[in-house]
Amino acid sequence: MLKGMMKTKLFWPIIVLILILVINLFFDRSFFSIELRNGHLTGSLIDILNRGAPLILISIGMTLVIATKGIDLSVGSIIAMSGAIGAMTVADTASEGSGPLWMAIGLSLIICLVVGGWNGLLVSRVGVQPIVATLILMVAGRGIAQLITGGQITTVYYEPYSFIGGGYLLTLPFSVFIVAFVFLMAVLLTRKTALGLFIESVGSNADASRLAGINSKNIMLMVYMFSGLCAGVAGLILSSNVMSADGNNAGLWFELDAILAVVIGGTSLMGGRFYLMGTVIGALIIQSLTTTIYSIGVPAETNLVVKALVVLVVCLLQSAEFRRKVFGIGKVKPTGEQKGREGVTLS
Amino acid sequence: MINRLSLDYKQLPLVATISLFVLMFSFGSLRYTGFFSTQVFLNLFINNAFLIVIAVGMTFVIVSGGIDLSVGSVIALTSMVTASLTMEAQLSPFIVVPISLLVGTVLGVIQGALIHFYNLQPFIVTLAGMFLARGLSYMISVETIAIDHPFFNFMANSQIPVPGGNFISISVVIALIVVFIAMFVAHFTKFGRNVYAIGGSEQSAMLMGLPVARTKILIYTLSGFCASLAGLIFTFYMLSGYGLHANGMELDTIAAVVIGGTLLTGGAGYVAGSVVGVLILGIIQTIIVFEGTLSSWWTKIAIGALLLLFIVLQRVIVWRSEKKHANG
């Protein structure tokens, strides 16, 4: 029973998440308590969910990109762009109607789709390596976001805009519903249709998939567009939460956190397999780590060191060579997948 | 004949880079008064000496088919270590400088060993290194530590006159020495040839009996050392240690190397190209300063556009050489 549990990809991430949450209990007895205040559920757990929402969103998009053996470095910049577009659209509005709100949402999401499509075209049609193709937008995108906001932090005084990232629905933060919706859509589309299989097959061998009749190029284009869309929604949540547009710092280093979340969740950077649930848990681990470090009272700067160590441990546990050396030769059977990995570097 | 042609293909990005630099410099000279002077050209070196040094280290990493994201943070950590050892521990520079140089070197050895022995991806390992180095520098101090020490003041302020009434800084001399050593290492030593071989195909390199393990670890050690040296130069330049120093510098470095004509797939590229790549980044900033009305974010957009240009150029080269292989 235990052995079967340990074999699932979710086992270690869940253990780590529980461990981090339990550590909190030692420092704060009321960590797990959730109470109803003013019709809103409040508590540390809700806080983690609420603050983790943008990270979970972009991690879901990133998972599908990584499943096709790609990577999307531009999500942080797309967050900045989407937040900037959204906030600047409603910045001068003083009315209470919901018209400008829809326009802001529509405009930023369309532009994020286009931007994601640009990444996708470079990767699938021009044949640029994903890490380079998305590097272009990672650098230029932040410049564009600063261009939109004029390099300043613009404050929004339009009340309905705050609902996306700061509103409540059925006592829960609204952002949690957005995340749940995107997650369910992604799971349904990839696990209940053949799409997930296509993505995994493109990730393990794009040429073979094409010969087998899968339109590899369009699958790749699609995952980058999806990742762009997720980043766009995350950008709206972040900018609406603070009611401002900040081209310089919004979404800074989010791409790295998202990649971490995906890797911690058990999805290999080599592509071919993906675990959406694992990614969500990975993102929650990163968010609770941050919350824990704040609540324990350790200087916030330690966060980075802890993160680095967590990444290393998770990567080492996933490395077949490491497990062979540490846990003995008998336990790891050399499989075809591991053989294929030898001598392959990320390029 | 075919041999000469294929050589041309490999050098095409480098030729394109140099022409672009000349083009941008002439554009600036025609448009702004006072742009066309030796000192403006030398200032490119003075202001970007640290970037040249890390770009040299990064060139080796990228030629070998890897990537090193930790360099920016290593600069911050080095500046922090240097500042705190000098100002708080009151140590002499003769002890401080070697210790600071060790910081990046040790991190590089660890990263290289992890990448090679556990078959981890360079991207993830150096990402962890990036977090670690930045976190450690914050743990030393969250505040800026200003350096006021005769040795550092001397390194920062002394000007070396060059013919024509112009000057360069000591950092430029260090950077140029690094460049020349790196060019020698890349093209005239066994280690250099091994790096290119691993970048071409790691499996073939292993089958040929080349010391892949040693070379790979050395590559990341070299990059770490260069990052630390760049950190020292950066400290001379800023005269302070701060955990936020060189934030995002790794991207500038990668951009400079790519613009310099190094293929990101590995196996082809020149140290000299990366130096020109750094100069191009420098000249974009100079033009923006001279223009006066343009804001700093145009730098980012310009770098992005240039990256796109060179990446598409690289793709075209690869396509044409593939076609040639198919025909021949």
XYZ file of C-alpha atoms in Angstrom:
675
model
C 0.000 0.000 0.000
C 2.690 2.418 1.100
C 4.871 1.272 -1.740
C 2.146 1.961 -4.236
C 1.656 5.401 -2.773
C 5.335 6.179 -2.909
C 5.416 5.308 -6.561
C 2.978 8.009 -7.580
C 4.543 11.263 -8.635
C 2.416 13.174 -6.165
C 3.735 11.410 -3.064
C 6.849 13.464 -2.382
C 5.376 16.881 -3.231
C 2.402 16.250 -0.928
C 4.683 15.119 1.910
C 6.804 18.258 1.511
C 3.707 20.483 1.466
C 2.290 18.848 4.604
C 5.686 19.130 6.287
C 5.917 22.854 5.598
C 2.375 23.414 6.858
C 3.023 21.376 10.014
C 6.213 23.327 10.740
C 3.997 26.403 10.800
C 1.837 24.847 13.475
C 4.791 24.900 15.887
C 5.172 28.615 15.539
C 1.560 29.570 15.248
C -1.066 27.444 17.020
C -3.886 29.019 15.086
C -2.283 28.352 11.704
C -4.937 25.914 10.532
C -7.917 27.794 11.943
C -10.243 29.374 9.435
C -12.917 31.756 10.564
C -15.735 33.653 8.970
C -15.247 37.411 9.232
C -17.545 39.912 7.509
C -18.766 37.117 5.286
C -15.203 36.324 4.182
C -13.296 33.244 5.195
C -9.969 34.303 6.663
C -6.969 32.337 7.839
C -3.459 31.459 6.825
C -4.528 28.622 4.533
C -6.938 30.879 2.622
C -4.191 33.464 2.469
C -1.794 30.985 0.875
C -4.438 30.027 -1.697
C -5.250 33.644 -2.460
C -1.666 34.859 -2.756
C -0.601 31.736 -4.608
C -3.308 32.139 -7.271
C -1.181 33.969 -9.891
C 1.704 31.541 -9.441
C -0.590 28.514 -9.767
C -2.077 29.974 -12.938
C 1.181 30.559 -14.757
C 2.526 27.235 -13.501
C -0.412 25.453 -15.147
C 0.435 27.142 -18.440
C 4.114 26.414 -17.949
C 3.393 22.722 -17.301
C 1.905 22.252 -20.747
C 4.768 24.168 -22.367
C 7.358 22.075 -20.537
C 5.440 18.929 -21.484
C 6.234 19.725 -25.136
C 9.929 19.944 -24.187
C 9.736 23.732 -24.283
C 10.062 26.466 -21.723
C 8.435 29.867 -21.457
C 10.664 32.519 -19.907
C 8.429 35.373 -20.953
C 5.560 34.822 -18.490
C 6.922 37.335 -15.966
C 7.049 40.036 -18.623
C 3.617 39.060 -19.935
C 2.271 39.507 -16.392
C 3.707 43.012 -16.358
C 2.265 43.758 -19.802
C -1.188 42.408 -19.023
C -1.354 44.252 -15.711
C -0.195 47.443 -17.383
C -2.739 47.192 -20.212
C -5.573 46.283 -17.847
C -4.834 49.037 -15.366
C -4.139 51.721 -17.969
C -7.439 50.957 -19.738
C -9.423 51.730 -16.598
C -7.012 54.217 -15.026
C -9.005 57.297 -15.993
C -12.445 55.780 -15.452
C -14.429 57.050 -12.515
C -17.798 55.485 -13.382
C -19.248 52.464 -11.616
C -20.502 50.558 -14.658
C -18.857 47.305 -15.668
C -18.242 48.299 -19.297
C -14.620 49.454 -18.855
C -13.913 46.364 -16.772
C -14.828 44.018 -19.602
C -12.858 46.122 -22.011
C -9.761 45.975 -19.802
C -10.076 42.206 -19.379
C -10.760 41.632 -23.056
C -7.962 43.869 -24.275
C -5.259 42.443 -22.041
C -6.262 38.836 -22.646
C -6.338 39.302 -26.429
C -2.908 40.922 -26.386
C -1.556 38.134 -24.160
C -2.922 35.555 -26.591
C -1.180 37.368 -29.450
C 2.057 37.594 -27.479
C 1.874 33.900 -26.573
C 1.143 33.170 -30.230
C 4.277 35.099 -31.191
C 6.339 32.835 -28.907
C 4.577 29.837 -30.367
C 5.225 30.915 -33.957
C 8.920 31.441 -33.274
C 9.201 28.012 -31.705
C 6.962 26.000 -34.020
C 7.362 27.703 -37.409
C 10.773 29.388 -37.328
C 12.244 26.571 -35.259
C 14.021 28.671 -32.643
C 14.823 26.917 -29.372
C 12.131 27.754 -26.807
C 14.565 29.162 -24.258
C 15.861 31.719 -26.778
C 12.555 32.467 -28.452
C 10.932 33.381 -25.162
C 14.060 35.190 -23.936
C 13.338 37.863 -26.568
C 9.994 38.696 -25.020
C 11.334 38.315 -21.504
C 13.700 41.206 -22.217
C 11.547 43.256 -24.583
C 8.203 42.580 -22.863
C 9.214 44.350 -19.685
C 10.371 47.281 -21.784
C 6.979 47.359 -23.494
C 5.206 47.209 -20.124
C 7.289 50.157 -18.918
C 6.475 51.946 -22.152
C 2.736 51.465 -21.526
C 2.893 52.714 -17.941
C 5.434 55.421 -18.766
C 7.826 53.848 -16.286
C 5.676 54.902 -13.344
C 3.366 53.139 -10.960
C -0.107 54.196 -12.033
C -2.866 53.910 -9.468
C -6.369 52.881 -10.480
C -9.413 54.439 -8.824
C -12.016 52.331 -10.626
C -13.794 50.203 -8.018
C -15.031 47.192 -10.101
C -11.456 46.512 -11.247
C -10.473 45.441 -7.726
C -12.925 42.534 -7.840
C -10.682 40.311 -10.007
C -7.886 40.084 -7.479
C -9.438 41.349 -4.287
C -13.111 40.402 -4.475
C -14.950 37.618 -2.668
C -17.504 35.155 -3.966
C -19.320 32.684 -1.700
C -16.984 33.689 1.170
C -13.886 32.696 -0.832
C -11.475 35.016 -2.677
C -12.557 35.354 -6.298
C -9.062 34.538 -7.573
C -9.435 31.026 -6.132
C -12.417 30.487 -8.440
C -10.436 31.710 -11.441
C -7.655 29.251 -10.627
C -10.110 26.411 -10.083
C -11.809 27.174 -13.405
C -8.558 27.290 -15.398
C -7.264 24.164 -13.666
C -10.471 22.212 -14.351
C -10.518 23.329 -17.977
C -6.898 22.300 -18.416
C -7.491 18.904 -16.795
C -10.656 18.264 -18.792
C -9.079 19.289 -22.098
C -5.910 17.294 -21.599
C -7.190 14.214 -19.792
C -10.674 13.751 -21.214
C -9.713 14.438 -24.812
C -6.732 13.218 -26.808
C -5.092 16.627 -26.508
C -3.018 15.644 -23.461
C -1.739 12.609 -25.287
C -0.821 14.753 -28.294
C 1.073 17.190 -26.083
C 2.994 14.371 -24.409
C 3.789 12.753 -27.721
C 5.070 16.021 -29.197
C 7.188 16.406 -26.068
C 8.794 13.005 -26.325
C 9.440 13.205 -30.067
C 8.082 15.994 -32.237
C 9.209 14.445 -35.531
C 7.769 11.024 -34.795
C 4.482 12.638 -33.738
C 4.322 14.524 -36.993
C 4.894 11.320 -38.929
C 2.160 9.682 -36.870
C -0.242 12.329 -38.103
C -0.245 14.779 -35.206
C 0.019 18.420 -36.149
C 3.037 19.039 -33.910
C 3.447 22.647 -34.952
C -0.082 23.643 -34.038
C 0.099 21.776 -30.728
C 3.224 23.770 -29.857
C 1.643 27.026 -30.984
C -1.377 26.237 -28.845
C 0.523 25.537 -25.603
C 2.439 28.814 -25.872
C -0.816 30.683 -26.482
C -2.322 28.966 -23.458
C 0.711 29.888 -21.354
C 0.406 33.494 -22.528
C -3.277 33.506 -21.625
C -2.593 32.111 -18.137
C 0.072 34.762 -17.590
C -2.387 37.399 -18.786
C -5.006 36.342 -16.239
C -2.329 36.224 -13.524
C -1.241 39.738 -14.485
C -4.802 41.027 -14.177
C -5.172 39.413 -10.738
C -1.888 40.880 -9.505
C -2.525 44.385 -10.806
C -6.139 44.383 -9.606
C -5.045 43.180 -6.165
C -2.864 46.253 -5.628
C -5.047 48.501 -7.836
C -2.086 49.756 -9.806
C 0.099 49.068 -12.816
C 3.798 48.580 -12.231
C 5.804 47.799 -15.347
C 9.086 47.490 -13.475
C 8.336 44.966 -10.778
C 5.062 43.211 -11.561
C 5.738 39.540 -12.151
C 9.469 39.898 -11.650
C 11.087 36.412 -11.439
C 7.699 34.715 -11.695
C 8.936 32.622 -14.593
C 11.566 31.075 -12.360
C 9.093 30.333 -9.569
C 6.749 28.796 -12.117
C 9.469 26.547 -13.541
C 10.338 25.515 -9.987
C 6.706 24.707 -9.249
C 6.484 22.553 -12.364
C 9.717 20.702 -11.596
C 8.786 20.156 -7.945
C 5.455 18.804 -9.162
C 7.243 15.985 -10.947
C 7.104 17.157 -14.566
C 10.488 16.566 -16.165
C 12.103 19.369 -18.127
C 12.810 16.805 -20.831
C 9.151 16.858 -21.802
C 6.863 13.998 -22.648
C 4.993 13.763 -19.354
C 3.076 16.263 -17.284
C 1.268 16.313 -13.977
C -1.097 19.246 -13.558
C -2.046 18.305 -9.984
C 1.634 18.021 -9.090
C 2.229 21.501 -10.490
C -0.537 22.985 -8.356
C 0.987 21.342 -5.278
C 4.422 22.576 -6.328
C 3.144 26.139 -6.599
C 1.452 25.793 -3.193
C 4.753 24.543 -1.733
C 6.553 27.643 -2.987
C 3.818 29.943 -1.711
C 3.627 28.292 1.728
C 7.415 28.406 1.949
C 7.247 32.167 1.492
C 4.415 32.510 4.005
C 6.239 30.279 6.497
C 9.415 32.293 6.281
C 7.462 35.440 7.006
C 5.482 33.923 9.868
C 8.444 32.264 11.588
C 10.184 35.604 11.651
C 13.296 34.530 9.776
C 14.538 37.417 7.629
C 12.632 37.359 4.347
C 15.902 37.272 2.469
C 16.498 33.678 3.581
C 13.641 32.761 1.289
C 15.967 32.587 -1.703
C 18.463 30.298 0.018
C 15.729 27.940 1.172
C 14.226 27.925 -2.323
C 17.600 27.076 -3.828
C 18.052 24.157 -1.459
C 14.527 22.852 -2.104
C 15.123 22.947 -5.860
C 18.389 21.087 -5.520
C 16.924 18.379 -3.301
C 13.937 17.872 -5.590
C 16.133 17.714 -8.685
C 18.545 15.307 -7.056
C 15.666 13.043 -5.982
C 14.469 13.013 -9.598
C 17.916 12.235 -10.962
C 18.332 8.546 -11.703
C 22.106 8.791 -11.248
C 21.727 10.278 -7.784
C 19.244 7.667 -6.631
C 21.487 4.913 -7.956
C 24.481 6.258 -6.045
C 22.698 7.013 -2.789
C 20.038 4.319 -2.491
C 21.955 1.483 -4.085
C 22.021 0.042 -7.574
C 19.238 -2.511 -7.194
C 16.443 -0.080 -6.644
C 16.561 1.801 -9.892
C 15.964 -0.207 -12.993
C 17.566 1.371 -16.015
C 14.675 2.095 -18.331
C 14.625 3.299 -21.855
C 13.744 6.784 -20.737
C 16.837 7.082 -18.591
C 19.054 5.741 -21.313
C 17.696 8.345 -23.666
C 18.582 11.039 -21.177
C 22.261 10.293 -21.077
C 24.371 12.893 -22.712
C 21.469 15.179 -23.380
C 21.795 18.753 -22.228
C 19.248 21.467 -22.270
C 19.821 23.703 -25.194
C 36.140 25.406 -51.986
C 33.303 23.799 -50.015
C 35.527 23.897 -46.965
C 36.015 27.618 -47.287
C 32.300 28.123 -47.791
C 31.342 26.322 -44.588
C 33.887 28.413 -42.712
C 32.158 31.493 -44.045
C 28.822 30.292 -42.740
C 30.196 29.931 -39.256
C 31.730 33.363 -39.369
C 28.693 35.050 -40.854
C 27.130 35.985 -37.472
C 30.440 37.471 -36.359
C 30.706 39.506 -39.549
C 27.115 40.637 -39.090
C 27.831 41.645 -35.485
C 30.878 43.702 -36.374
C 29.106 45.430 -39.267
C 26.180 46.198 -36.982
C 28.531 47.769 -34.467
C 30.210 49.899 -37.135
C 26.786 50.867 -38.466
C 25.495 51.903 -35.048
C 28.654 53.836 -34.261
C 28.480 55.738 -37.561
C 24.768 56.383 -37.008
C 25.567 57.903 -33.620
C 28.463 59.913 -35.024
C 26.354 61.402 -37.799
C 23.415 62.189 -35.562
C 25.006 63.580 -32.416
C 27.838 66.030 -32.053
C 30.611 64.813 -29.811
C 29.730 61.148 -30.405
C 32.571 60.466 -32.808
C 35.513 60.465 -30.441
C 37.969 57.927 -29.128
C 36.829 58.597 -25.585
C 33.213 57.651 -26.342
C 34.538 54.426 -27.803
C 36.793 53.824 -24.785
C 33.941 54.627 -22.407
C 32.111 51.636 -23.855
C 34.890 49.515 -22.387
C 35.085 51.436 -19.119
C 31.356 51.173 -18.415
C 31.036 47.565 -19.522
C 34.295 46.001 -18.319
C 32.458 43.654 -15.932
C 29.982 42.646 -18.631
C 32.882 41.758 -20.961
C 34.383 39.496 -18.305
C 31.173 37.567 -17.597
C 30.354 37.378 -21.304
C 33.720 35.671 -21.847
C 32.899 33.039 -19.215
C 29.373 32.642 -20.567
C 30.705 32.105 -24.100
C 32.483 28.942 -22.984
C 29.341 27.695 -21.238
C 27.087 28.370 -24.227
C 29.586 26.957 -26.731
C 29.522 23.749 -24.690
C 25.737 23.677 -25.069
C 24.923 24.707 -21.488
C 23.768 27.885 -19.809
C 24.728 29.692 -16.608
C 22.020 31.764 -14.968
C 23.916 32.342 -11.740
C 26.381 34.982 -12.978
C 24.365 38.075 -12.041
C 23.847 36.858 -8.484
C 27.495 35.857 -8.168
C 28.411 39.472 -8.946
C 26.143 40.624 -6.120
C 27.561 38.016 -3.726
C 31.157 38.913 -4.625
C 30.514 42.612 -4.132
C 28.901 41.835 -0.783
C 31.735 39.575 0.397
C 34.330 42.106 -0.711
C 32.535 44.991 0.958
C 31.858 43.250 4.257
C 35.374 41.771 4.527
C 36.958 45.130 3.762
C 34.747 47.393 5.798
C 33.493 45.207 8.644
C 36.317 42.706 9.115
C 38.931 45.322 8.181
C 40.986 42.800 6.218
C 43.695 43.819 3.798
C 42.827 43.728 0.083
C 45.517 41.093 -0.415
C 43.361 38.685 1.568
C 39.989 40.023 0.434
C 40.587 39.795 -3.316
C 41.578 36.090 -3.387
C 38.664 35.183 -1.095
C 36.195 37.048 -3.319
C 37.562 35.341 -6.404
C 37.083 31.995 -4.667
C 33.373 32.670 -4.075
C 32.272 32.229 -7.671
C 34.889 29.617 -8.444
C 33.688 27.314 -5.664
C 30.055 27.810 -6.684
C 31.064 27.023 -10.269
C 32.786 23.775 -9.261
C 29.707 22.679 -7.309
C 27.374 23.555 -10.191
C 29.557 21.782 -12.727
C 29.796 18.673 -10.563
C 26.026 18.550 -10.025
C 25.384 19.012 -13.739
C 27.796 16.344 -14.786
C 27.600 13.640 -12.138
C 23.873 13.693 -11.531
C 22.929 14.523 -15.106
C 20.908 17.519 -13.988
C 20.017 20.250 -16.417
C 22.324 23.282 -16.410
C 19.273 25.516 -16.528
C 17.849 24.240 -13.234
C 21.157 23.851 -11.394
C 22.333 27.362 -12.200
C 18.854 28.651 -11.391
C 19.306 27.201 -7.908
C 22.794 28.744 -7.848
C 21.261 32.081 -8.756
C 18.789 31.948 -5.859
C 21.479 30.695 -3.489
C 24.020 33.404 -4.329
C 21.466 36.198 -4.120
C 20.035 34.829 -0.881
C 23.493 34.517 0.666
C 24.367 38.091 -0.209
C 21.156 39.246 1.499
C 22.098 37.165 4.525
C 25.386 39.064 4.806
C 23.465 42.308 4.853
C 20.247 43.697 3.466
C 21.687 47.192 3.327
C 24.223 48.648 0.941
C 27.763 48.556 2.305
C 29.754 51.464 0.948
C 33.477 50.874 0.539
C 35.966 53.507 1.548
C 39.424 52.027 1.364
C 42.612 53.393 -0.276
C 43.093 50.287 -2.433
C 39.549 50.302 -3.793
C 39.576 54.040 -4.308
C 42.798 53.657 -6.240
C 41.345 50.892 -8.434
C 38.193 52.909 -9.030
C 39.652 56.310 -9.765
C 43.035 55.873 -11.381
C 43.082 56.571 -15.095
C 45.567 55.052 -17.464
C 46.364 57.523 -20.231
C 46.355 56.241 -23.790
C 47.772 58.136 -26.802
C 45.597 60.978 -27.976
C 44.793 62.445 -24.591
C 42.254 59.774 -23.684
C 42.212 57.360 -20.793
C 41.007 53.922 -19.729
C 40.535 52.425 -16.274
C 42.392 49.578 -14.597
C 39.262 47.445 -14.957
C 39.475 47.742 -18.727
C 43.031 46.416 -18.632
C 41.904 43.454 -16.511
C 38.993 42.789 -18.889
C 41.235 42.918 -21.975
C 43.737 40.537 -20.372
C 40.863 38.137 -19.621
C 39.692 38.396 -23.239
C 43.139 37.617 -24.650
C 43.694 34.668 -22.312
C 40.223 33.356 -23.170
C 40.868 33.649 -26.913
C 44.104 31.725 -26.478
C 42.412 29.067 -24.333
C 39.486 28.684 -26.731
C 41.488 28.318 -29.938
C 44.939 27.045 -29.015
C 44.519 24.601 -26.132
C 43.159 21.097 -25.703
C 40.598 22.384 -23.245
C 39.264 24.834 -25.828
C 38.898 22.163 -28.481
C 37.162 19.874 -25.978
C 34.641 22.606 -25.212
C 33.756 22.962 -28.895
C 33.604 19.175 -29.264
C 31.213 18.787 -26.333
C 29.050 21.559 -27.742
C 28.976 19.860 -31.136
C 27.874 16.565 -29.685
C 28.480 15.421 -26.159
C 27.970 11.798 -27.063
C 30.522 11.898 -29.860
C 32.967 13.695 -27.583
C 32.569 10.939 -25.017
C 32.975 8.229 -27.660
C 36.118 9.925 -28.933
C 37.556 9.551 -25.463
C 37.670 13.229 -24.605
C 37.622 14.045 -20.889
C 33.992 15.195 -20.859
C 33.596 15.175 -17.080
C 36.681 17.250 -16.376
C 35.953 19.689 -19.189
C 32.344 20.242 -18.194
C 33.189 20.918 -14.559
C 36.026 23.205 -15.663
C 33.685 25.159 -17.940
C 31.341 26.025 -15.082
C 34.297 26.720 -12.792
C 35.673 29.107 -15.394
C 32.317 30.822 -15.722
C 32.058 31.113 -11.936
C 35.563 32.554 -11.734
C 34.791 35.077 -14.479
C 31.592 36.053 -12.654
C 33.554 36.632 -9.452
C 36.205 38.653 -11.253
C 33.425 40.657 -12.882
C 31.982 41.090 -9.388
C 35.283 42.584 -8.226
C 35.381 44.923 -11.224
C 31.769 45.834 -10.535
C 32.746 46.596 -6.923
C 35.525 48.889 -8.169
C 32.960 50.540 -10.413
C 30.233 50.996 -7.782
C 32.453 51.146 -4.653
C 29.788 49.326 -2.675
C 28.367 45.911 -1.940
C 24.637 45.350 -2.329
C 22.410 42.311 -2.683
C 20.509 43.894 -5.564
C 23.614 44.643 -7.634
C 23.573 43.294 -11.184
C 19.925 42.237 -11.025
C 19.073 40.539 -14.311
C 22.648 40.810 -15.546
C 22.557 37.161 -16.662
C 20.056 38.107 -19.359
C 22.236 40.923 -20.651
C 25.147 38.516 -20.734
C 23.254 35.844 -22.652
C 21.966 38.520 -25.036
C 25.507 39.821 -25.610
C 26.797 36.314 -26.322
C 23.945 35.555 -28.740
C 24.305 38.911 -30.518
C 28.020 38.126 -30.653
C 27.246 35.197 -32.902
C 27.533 32.200 -30.584
C 25.040 29.494 -31.485
C 22.846 28.655 -28.505
C 22.802 25.039 -29.616
C 26.513 24.983 -28.849
C 29.512 24.053 -30.883
C 30.141 27.378 -32.604
C 31.019 30.851 -31.432
C 33.851 33.225 -30.728
C 35.051 34.996 -27.592
C 35.774 38.069 -29.727
C 32.162 38.019 -30.934
C 30.871 38.219 -27.383
C 33.073 41.257 -26.741
C 31.538 42.991 -29.756
C 28.125 41.879 -28.483
C 28.796 43.657 -25.183
C 29.943 46.756 -27.060
C 26.687 46.747 -29.027
C 24.667 46.661 -25.801
C 26.872 49.500 -24.559
C 26.357 51.572 -27.681
C 22.569 51.209 -27.461
C 22.770 52.772 -24.010
C 25.145 55.491 -25.221
C 22.821 56.412 -28.083
C 19.886 56.575 -25.673
C 21.884 58.849 -23.364
C 22.900 61.088 -26.270
C 19.324 61.203 -27.572
C 18.225 62.487 -24.180
C 14.485 62.245 -24.762
C 14.335 58.441 -24.989
C 13.596 56.571 -21.784
C 15.668 53.729 -20.425
C 13.103 51.062 -21.325
C 13.870 51.567 -24.981
C 17.148 49.797 -24.185
C 15.230 46.642 -23.358
C 13.064 46.846 -26.444
C 16.128 47.463 -28.650
C 17.982 44.520 -27.105
C 14.921 42.336 -27.684
C 14.713 43.389 -31.337
C 18.430 42.741 -31.886
C 18.116 39.334 -30.224
C 15.298 38.481 -32.618
C 17.367 39.604 -35.597
C 20.352 37.472 -34.658
C 18.339 34.428 -33.704
C 16.543 34.453 -37.044
C 19.929 34.906 -38.748
C 21.233 31.868 -36.863
C 18.233 29.831 -37.979
C 18.788 30.811 -41.611
C 22.428 29.747 -41.355
C 21.509 26.398 -39.853
C 18.827 25.837 -42.519
C 21.201 26.614 -45.353
C 23.948 24.396 -43.993
C 21.412 21.582 -43.530
C 20.301 22.034 -47.118
C 23.900 21.941 -48.241
C 24.461 18.722 -46.326
C 21.373 17.246 -47.940
C 22.616 18.196 -51.400
C 26.203 17.213 -50.900
